[in-house]
XYZ file of N, CA and C in Angstrom:
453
model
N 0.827 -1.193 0.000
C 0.000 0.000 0.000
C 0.875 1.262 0.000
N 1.884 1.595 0.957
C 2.835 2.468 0.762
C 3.673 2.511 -0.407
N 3.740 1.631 -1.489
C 4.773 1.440 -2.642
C 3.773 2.247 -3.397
N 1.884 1.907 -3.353
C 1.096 1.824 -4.109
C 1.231 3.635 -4.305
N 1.122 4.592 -2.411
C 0.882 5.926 -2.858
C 2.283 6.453 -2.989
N 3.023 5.770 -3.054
C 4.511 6.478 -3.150
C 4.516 6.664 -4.841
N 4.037 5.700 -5.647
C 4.190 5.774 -7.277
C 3.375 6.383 -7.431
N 1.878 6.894 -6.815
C 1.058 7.597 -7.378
C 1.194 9.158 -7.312
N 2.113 9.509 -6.008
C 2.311 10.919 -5.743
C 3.938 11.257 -6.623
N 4.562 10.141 -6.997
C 5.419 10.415 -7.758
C 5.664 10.428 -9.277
N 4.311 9.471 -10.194
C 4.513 9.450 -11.314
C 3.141 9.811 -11.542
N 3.282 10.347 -13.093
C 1.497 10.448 -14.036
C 0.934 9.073 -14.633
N 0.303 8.517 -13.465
C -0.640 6.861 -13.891
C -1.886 7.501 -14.296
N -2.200 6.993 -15.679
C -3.294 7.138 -16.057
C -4.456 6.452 -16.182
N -3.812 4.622 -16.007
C -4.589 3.517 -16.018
C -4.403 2.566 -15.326
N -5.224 1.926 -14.856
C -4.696 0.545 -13.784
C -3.433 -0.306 -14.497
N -3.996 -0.348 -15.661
C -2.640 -1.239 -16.534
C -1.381 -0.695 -16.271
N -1.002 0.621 -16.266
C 0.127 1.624 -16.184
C 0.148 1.449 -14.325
N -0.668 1.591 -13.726
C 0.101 1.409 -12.364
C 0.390 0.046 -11.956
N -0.200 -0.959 -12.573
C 0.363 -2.468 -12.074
C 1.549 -2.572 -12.859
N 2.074 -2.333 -13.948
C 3.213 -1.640 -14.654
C 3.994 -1.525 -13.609
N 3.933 -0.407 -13.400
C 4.943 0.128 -12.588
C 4.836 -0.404 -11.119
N 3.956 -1.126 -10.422
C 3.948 -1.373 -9.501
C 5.155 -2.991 -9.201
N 4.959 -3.884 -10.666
C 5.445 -5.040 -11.068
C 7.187 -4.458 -11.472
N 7.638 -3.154 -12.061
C 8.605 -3.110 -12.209
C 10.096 -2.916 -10.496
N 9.094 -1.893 -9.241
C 9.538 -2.398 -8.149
C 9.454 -3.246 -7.492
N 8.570 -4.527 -7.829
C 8.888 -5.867 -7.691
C 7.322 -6.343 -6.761
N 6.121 -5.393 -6.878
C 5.251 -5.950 -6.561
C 4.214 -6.460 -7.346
N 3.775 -7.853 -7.703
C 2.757 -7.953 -7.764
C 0.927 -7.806 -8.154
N 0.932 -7.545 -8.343
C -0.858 -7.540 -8.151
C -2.271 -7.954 -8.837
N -3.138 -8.541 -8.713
C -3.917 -8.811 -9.979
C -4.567 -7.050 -10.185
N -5.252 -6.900 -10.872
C -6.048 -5.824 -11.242
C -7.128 -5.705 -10.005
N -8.178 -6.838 -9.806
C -8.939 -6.566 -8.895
C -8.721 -6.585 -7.242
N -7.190 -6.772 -7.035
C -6.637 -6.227 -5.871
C -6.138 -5.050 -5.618
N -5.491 -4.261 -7.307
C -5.230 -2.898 -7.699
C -6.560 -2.152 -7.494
N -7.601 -2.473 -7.843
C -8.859 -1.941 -8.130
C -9.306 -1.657 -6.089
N -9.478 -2.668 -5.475
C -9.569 -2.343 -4.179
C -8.975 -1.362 -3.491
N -7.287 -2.013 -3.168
C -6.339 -0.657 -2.967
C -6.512 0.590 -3.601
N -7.188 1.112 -4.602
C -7.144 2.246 -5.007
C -8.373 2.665 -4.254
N -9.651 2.101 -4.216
C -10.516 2.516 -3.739
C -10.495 2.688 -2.137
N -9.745 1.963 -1.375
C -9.289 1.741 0.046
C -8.199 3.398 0.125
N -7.592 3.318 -0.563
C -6.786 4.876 -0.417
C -7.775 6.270 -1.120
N -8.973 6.051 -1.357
C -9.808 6.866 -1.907
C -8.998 7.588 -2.998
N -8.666 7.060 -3.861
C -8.059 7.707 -5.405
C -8.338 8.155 -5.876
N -8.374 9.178 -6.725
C -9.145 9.982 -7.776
C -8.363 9.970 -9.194
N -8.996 10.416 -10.071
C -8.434 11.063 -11.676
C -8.320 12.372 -11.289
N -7.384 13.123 -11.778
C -7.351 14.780 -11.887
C -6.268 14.987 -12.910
N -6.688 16.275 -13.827
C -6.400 16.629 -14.992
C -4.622 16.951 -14.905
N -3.469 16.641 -15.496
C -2.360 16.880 -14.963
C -1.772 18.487 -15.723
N -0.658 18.624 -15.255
C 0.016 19.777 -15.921
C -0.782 19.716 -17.377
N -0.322 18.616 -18.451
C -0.544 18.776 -19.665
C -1.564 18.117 -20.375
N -2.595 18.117 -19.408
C -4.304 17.942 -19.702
C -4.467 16.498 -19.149
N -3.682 16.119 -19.341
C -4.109 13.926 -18.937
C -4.509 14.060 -18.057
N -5.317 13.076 -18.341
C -5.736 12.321 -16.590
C -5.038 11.418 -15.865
N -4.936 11.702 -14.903
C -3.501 10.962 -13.653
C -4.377 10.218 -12.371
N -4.128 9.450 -12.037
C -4.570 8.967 -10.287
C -3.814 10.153 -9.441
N -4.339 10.604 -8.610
C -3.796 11.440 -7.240
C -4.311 10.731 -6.207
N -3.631 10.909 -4.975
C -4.673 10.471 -4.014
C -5.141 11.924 -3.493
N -5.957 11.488 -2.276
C -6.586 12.760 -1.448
C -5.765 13.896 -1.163
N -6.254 14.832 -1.332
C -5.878 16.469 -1.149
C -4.018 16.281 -1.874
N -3.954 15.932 -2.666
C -2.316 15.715 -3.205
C -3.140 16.330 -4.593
N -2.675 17.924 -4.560
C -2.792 18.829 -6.007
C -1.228 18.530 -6.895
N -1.801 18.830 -7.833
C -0.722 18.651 -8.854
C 0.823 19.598 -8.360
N 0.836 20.415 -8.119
C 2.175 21.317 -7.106
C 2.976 20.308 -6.318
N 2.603 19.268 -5.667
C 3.370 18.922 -4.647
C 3.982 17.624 -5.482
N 3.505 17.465 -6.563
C 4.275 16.651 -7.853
C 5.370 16.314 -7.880
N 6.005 15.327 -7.435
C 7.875 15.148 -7.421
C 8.337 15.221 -9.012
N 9.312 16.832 -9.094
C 9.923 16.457 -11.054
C 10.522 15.048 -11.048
N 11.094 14.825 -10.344
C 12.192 13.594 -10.716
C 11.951 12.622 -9.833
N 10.832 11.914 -10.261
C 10.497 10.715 -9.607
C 11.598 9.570 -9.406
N 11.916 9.291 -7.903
C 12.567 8.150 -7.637
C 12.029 6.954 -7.444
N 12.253 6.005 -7.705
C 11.780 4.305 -7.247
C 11.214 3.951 -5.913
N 10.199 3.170 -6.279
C 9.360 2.947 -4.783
C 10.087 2.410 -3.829
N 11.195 1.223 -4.409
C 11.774 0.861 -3.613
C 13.317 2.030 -3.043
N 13.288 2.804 -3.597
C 14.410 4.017 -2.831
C 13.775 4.788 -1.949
N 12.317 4.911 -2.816
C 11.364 5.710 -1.322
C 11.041 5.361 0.185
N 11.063 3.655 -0.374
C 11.034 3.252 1.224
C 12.397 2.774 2.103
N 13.527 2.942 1.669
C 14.798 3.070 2.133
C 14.803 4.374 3.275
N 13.984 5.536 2.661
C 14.297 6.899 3.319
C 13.211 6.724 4.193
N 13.451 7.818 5.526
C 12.220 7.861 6.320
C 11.058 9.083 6.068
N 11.263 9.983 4.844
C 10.434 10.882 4.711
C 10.557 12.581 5.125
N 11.158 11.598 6.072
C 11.485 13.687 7.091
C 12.229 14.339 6.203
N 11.349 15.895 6.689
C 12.193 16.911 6.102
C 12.844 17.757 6.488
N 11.753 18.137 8.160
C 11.958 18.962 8.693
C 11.222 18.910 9.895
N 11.205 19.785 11.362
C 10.746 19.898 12.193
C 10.733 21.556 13.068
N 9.448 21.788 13.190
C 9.682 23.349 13.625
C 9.178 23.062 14.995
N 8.637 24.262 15.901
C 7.961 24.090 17.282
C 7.973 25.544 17.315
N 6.443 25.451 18.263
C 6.065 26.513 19.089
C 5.158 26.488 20.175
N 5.485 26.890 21.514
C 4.687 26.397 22.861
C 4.733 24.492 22.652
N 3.901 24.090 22.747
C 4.499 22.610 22.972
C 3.188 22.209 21.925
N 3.730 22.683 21.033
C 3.602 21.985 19.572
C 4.628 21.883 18.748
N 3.749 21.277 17.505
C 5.130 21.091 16.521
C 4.851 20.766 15.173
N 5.968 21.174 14.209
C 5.299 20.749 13.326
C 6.231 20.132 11.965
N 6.121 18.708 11.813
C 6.752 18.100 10.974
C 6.451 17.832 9.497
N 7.272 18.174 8.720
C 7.613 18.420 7.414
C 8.249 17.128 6.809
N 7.260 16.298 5.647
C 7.735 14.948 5.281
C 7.488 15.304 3.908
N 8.037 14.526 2.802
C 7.937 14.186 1.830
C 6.209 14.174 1.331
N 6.110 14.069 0.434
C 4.862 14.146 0.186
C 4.631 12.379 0.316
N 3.220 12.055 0.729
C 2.882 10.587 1.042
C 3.561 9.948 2.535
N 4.222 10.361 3.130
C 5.033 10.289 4.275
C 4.296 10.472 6.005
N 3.302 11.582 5.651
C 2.962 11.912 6.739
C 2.496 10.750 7.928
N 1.518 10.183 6.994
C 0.488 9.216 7.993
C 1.334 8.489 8.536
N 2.180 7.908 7.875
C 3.380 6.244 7.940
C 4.010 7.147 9.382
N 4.615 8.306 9.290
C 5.756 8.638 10.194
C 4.455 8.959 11.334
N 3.570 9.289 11.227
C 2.442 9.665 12.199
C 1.925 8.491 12.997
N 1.752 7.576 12.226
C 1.316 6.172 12.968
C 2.198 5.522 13.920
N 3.648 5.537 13.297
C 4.731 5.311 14.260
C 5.095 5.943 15.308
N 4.647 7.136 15.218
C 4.832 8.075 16.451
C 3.933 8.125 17.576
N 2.584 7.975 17.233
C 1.450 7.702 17.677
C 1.357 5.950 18.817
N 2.075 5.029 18.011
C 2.135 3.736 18.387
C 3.638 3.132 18.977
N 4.205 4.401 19.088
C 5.714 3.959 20.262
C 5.731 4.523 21.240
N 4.219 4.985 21.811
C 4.254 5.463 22.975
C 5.583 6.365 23.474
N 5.633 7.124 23.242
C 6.822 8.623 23.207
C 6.255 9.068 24.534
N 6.892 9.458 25.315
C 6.101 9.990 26.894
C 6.198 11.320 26.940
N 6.579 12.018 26.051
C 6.771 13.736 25.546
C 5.761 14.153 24.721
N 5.128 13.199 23.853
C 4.166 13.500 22.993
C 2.799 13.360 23.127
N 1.455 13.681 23.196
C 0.457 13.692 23.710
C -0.625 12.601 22.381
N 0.081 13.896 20.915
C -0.541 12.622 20.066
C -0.405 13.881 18.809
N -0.881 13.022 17.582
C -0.356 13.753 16.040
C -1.650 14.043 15.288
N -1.409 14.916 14.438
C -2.506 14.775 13.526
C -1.571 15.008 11.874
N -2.150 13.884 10.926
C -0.928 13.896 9.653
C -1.857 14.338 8.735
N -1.326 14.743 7.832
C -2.463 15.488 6.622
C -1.223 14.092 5.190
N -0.894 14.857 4.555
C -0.356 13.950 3.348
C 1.339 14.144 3.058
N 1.828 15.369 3.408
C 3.452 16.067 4.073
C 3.113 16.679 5.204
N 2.508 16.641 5.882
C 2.943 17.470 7.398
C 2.188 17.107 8.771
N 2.962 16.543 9.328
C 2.275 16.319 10.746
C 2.585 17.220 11.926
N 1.273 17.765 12.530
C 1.339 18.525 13.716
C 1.093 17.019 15.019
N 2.013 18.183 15.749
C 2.617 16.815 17.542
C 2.193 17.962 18.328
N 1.259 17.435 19.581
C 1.613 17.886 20.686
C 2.220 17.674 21.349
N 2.803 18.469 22.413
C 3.878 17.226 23.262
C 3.452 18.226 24.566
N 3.685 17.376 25.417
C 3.615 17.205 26.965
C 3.703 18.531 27.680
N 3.046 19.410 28.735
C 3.160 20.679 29.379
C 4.896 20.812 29.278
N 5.305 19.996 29.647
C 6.427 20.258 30.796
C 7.841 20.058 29.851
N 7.519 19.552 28.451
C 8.480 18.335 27.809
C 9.282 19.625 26.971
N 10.703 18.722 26.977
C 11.447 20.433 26.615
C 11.815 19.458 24.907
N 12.639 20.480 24.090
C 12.132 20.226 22.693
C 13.311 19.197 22.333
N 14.261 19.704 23.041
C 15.409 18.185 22.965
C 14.763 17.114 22.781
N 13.692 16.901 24.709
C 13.593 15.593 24.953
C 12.533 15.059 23.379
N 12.062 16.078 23.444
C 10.917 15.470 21.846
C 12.446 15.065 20.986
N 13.110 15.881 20.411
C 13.854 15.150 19.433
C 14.567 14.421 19.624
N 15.123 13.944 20.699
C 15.873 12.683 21.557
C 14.839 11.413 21.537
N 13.600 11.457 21.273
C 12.437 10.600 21.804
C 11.997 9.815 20.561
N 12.227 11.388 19.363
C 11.462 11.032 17.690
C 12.472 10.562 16.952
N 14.216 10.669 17.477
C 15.124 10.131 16.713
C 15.301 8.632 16.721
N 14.625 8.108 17.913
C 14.527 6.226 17.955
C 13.303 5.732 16.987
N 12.891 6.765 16.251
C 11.798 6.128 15.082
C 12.244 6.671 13.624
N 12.737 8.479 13.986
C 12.611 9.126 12.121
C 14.617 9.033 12.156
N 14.980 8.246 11.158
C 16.621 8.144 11.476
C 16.798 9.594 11.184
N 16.644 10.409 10.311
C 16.914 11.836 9.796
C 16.944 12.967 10.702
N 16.576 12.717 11.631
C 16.332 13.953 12.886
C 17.397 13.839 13.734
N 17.417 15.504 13.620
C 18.581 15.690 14.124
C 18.356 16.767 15.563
């Protein structure tokens, strides 16, 4: 499923044939009517691209956040996504790759972090609360045993 929105936020698929294509060239698999589910399970859409085609996007992913130089699904999931991390009062707010958010959100959410209260991920950016008292080190001392990139 993560290979599935990593090729869709990175390349122009226009047809199920073209994404099992490409889904079979990083080494997965799929019949059509398991493609056909997964797309509907990630709520997929058609939307018109730069140069009129019609493309799969997933949810709220506009044509702007478009990677030019699409890398391989399997290099995408080598990396952890992060881009960045800001804060203010005991929030925060993390900056991922596009398709990244939820994956790094779920993990954060489900390693019980004792600084963090809990996340909310959109599609690149997850907002963290973290704890009255919790100073911003201990958050990035806490988020570096999950996102390797944080520094």
């Amino acid at each position: 499923m993560e290979a599935l929105k990593m090729l869709i936020s990175s390349k122009e698929l226009g047809s199920q044939e073209e994404v099992l294509q490409a889904l079979e060239k990083e080494g997965f698999k799929l019949t059509q009517a398991t493609l056909s589910r997964d797309l509907k399970q990630l709520k997929v859409a058609k939307a018109a691209s730069m140069n009129g085609k019609y493309v799969y996007v997933l949810p709220n992913d506009t044509m702007y956040k478009r990677i030019t130089k699409p890398r391989s699904a399997t290099e995408m999931l080598k990396s952890s996504g992060f881009i960045s991390i800001n804060f203010s009062g005991n929030m925060g707010v993390i900056k991922t790759r596009p398709g990244y958010a939820s994956s790094i959100a779920y993990n954060i959410d489900n390693s019980e972090i004792p600084s963090i209260i809990g996340t909310i991920a959109g599609d690149d950016t997850i907002f963290i609360v973290m704890k009255e008292n919790a100073s911003r080190d201990q958050v990035l001392d806490e988020l570096s045993q999950i996102i390797n990139d944080i520094h």
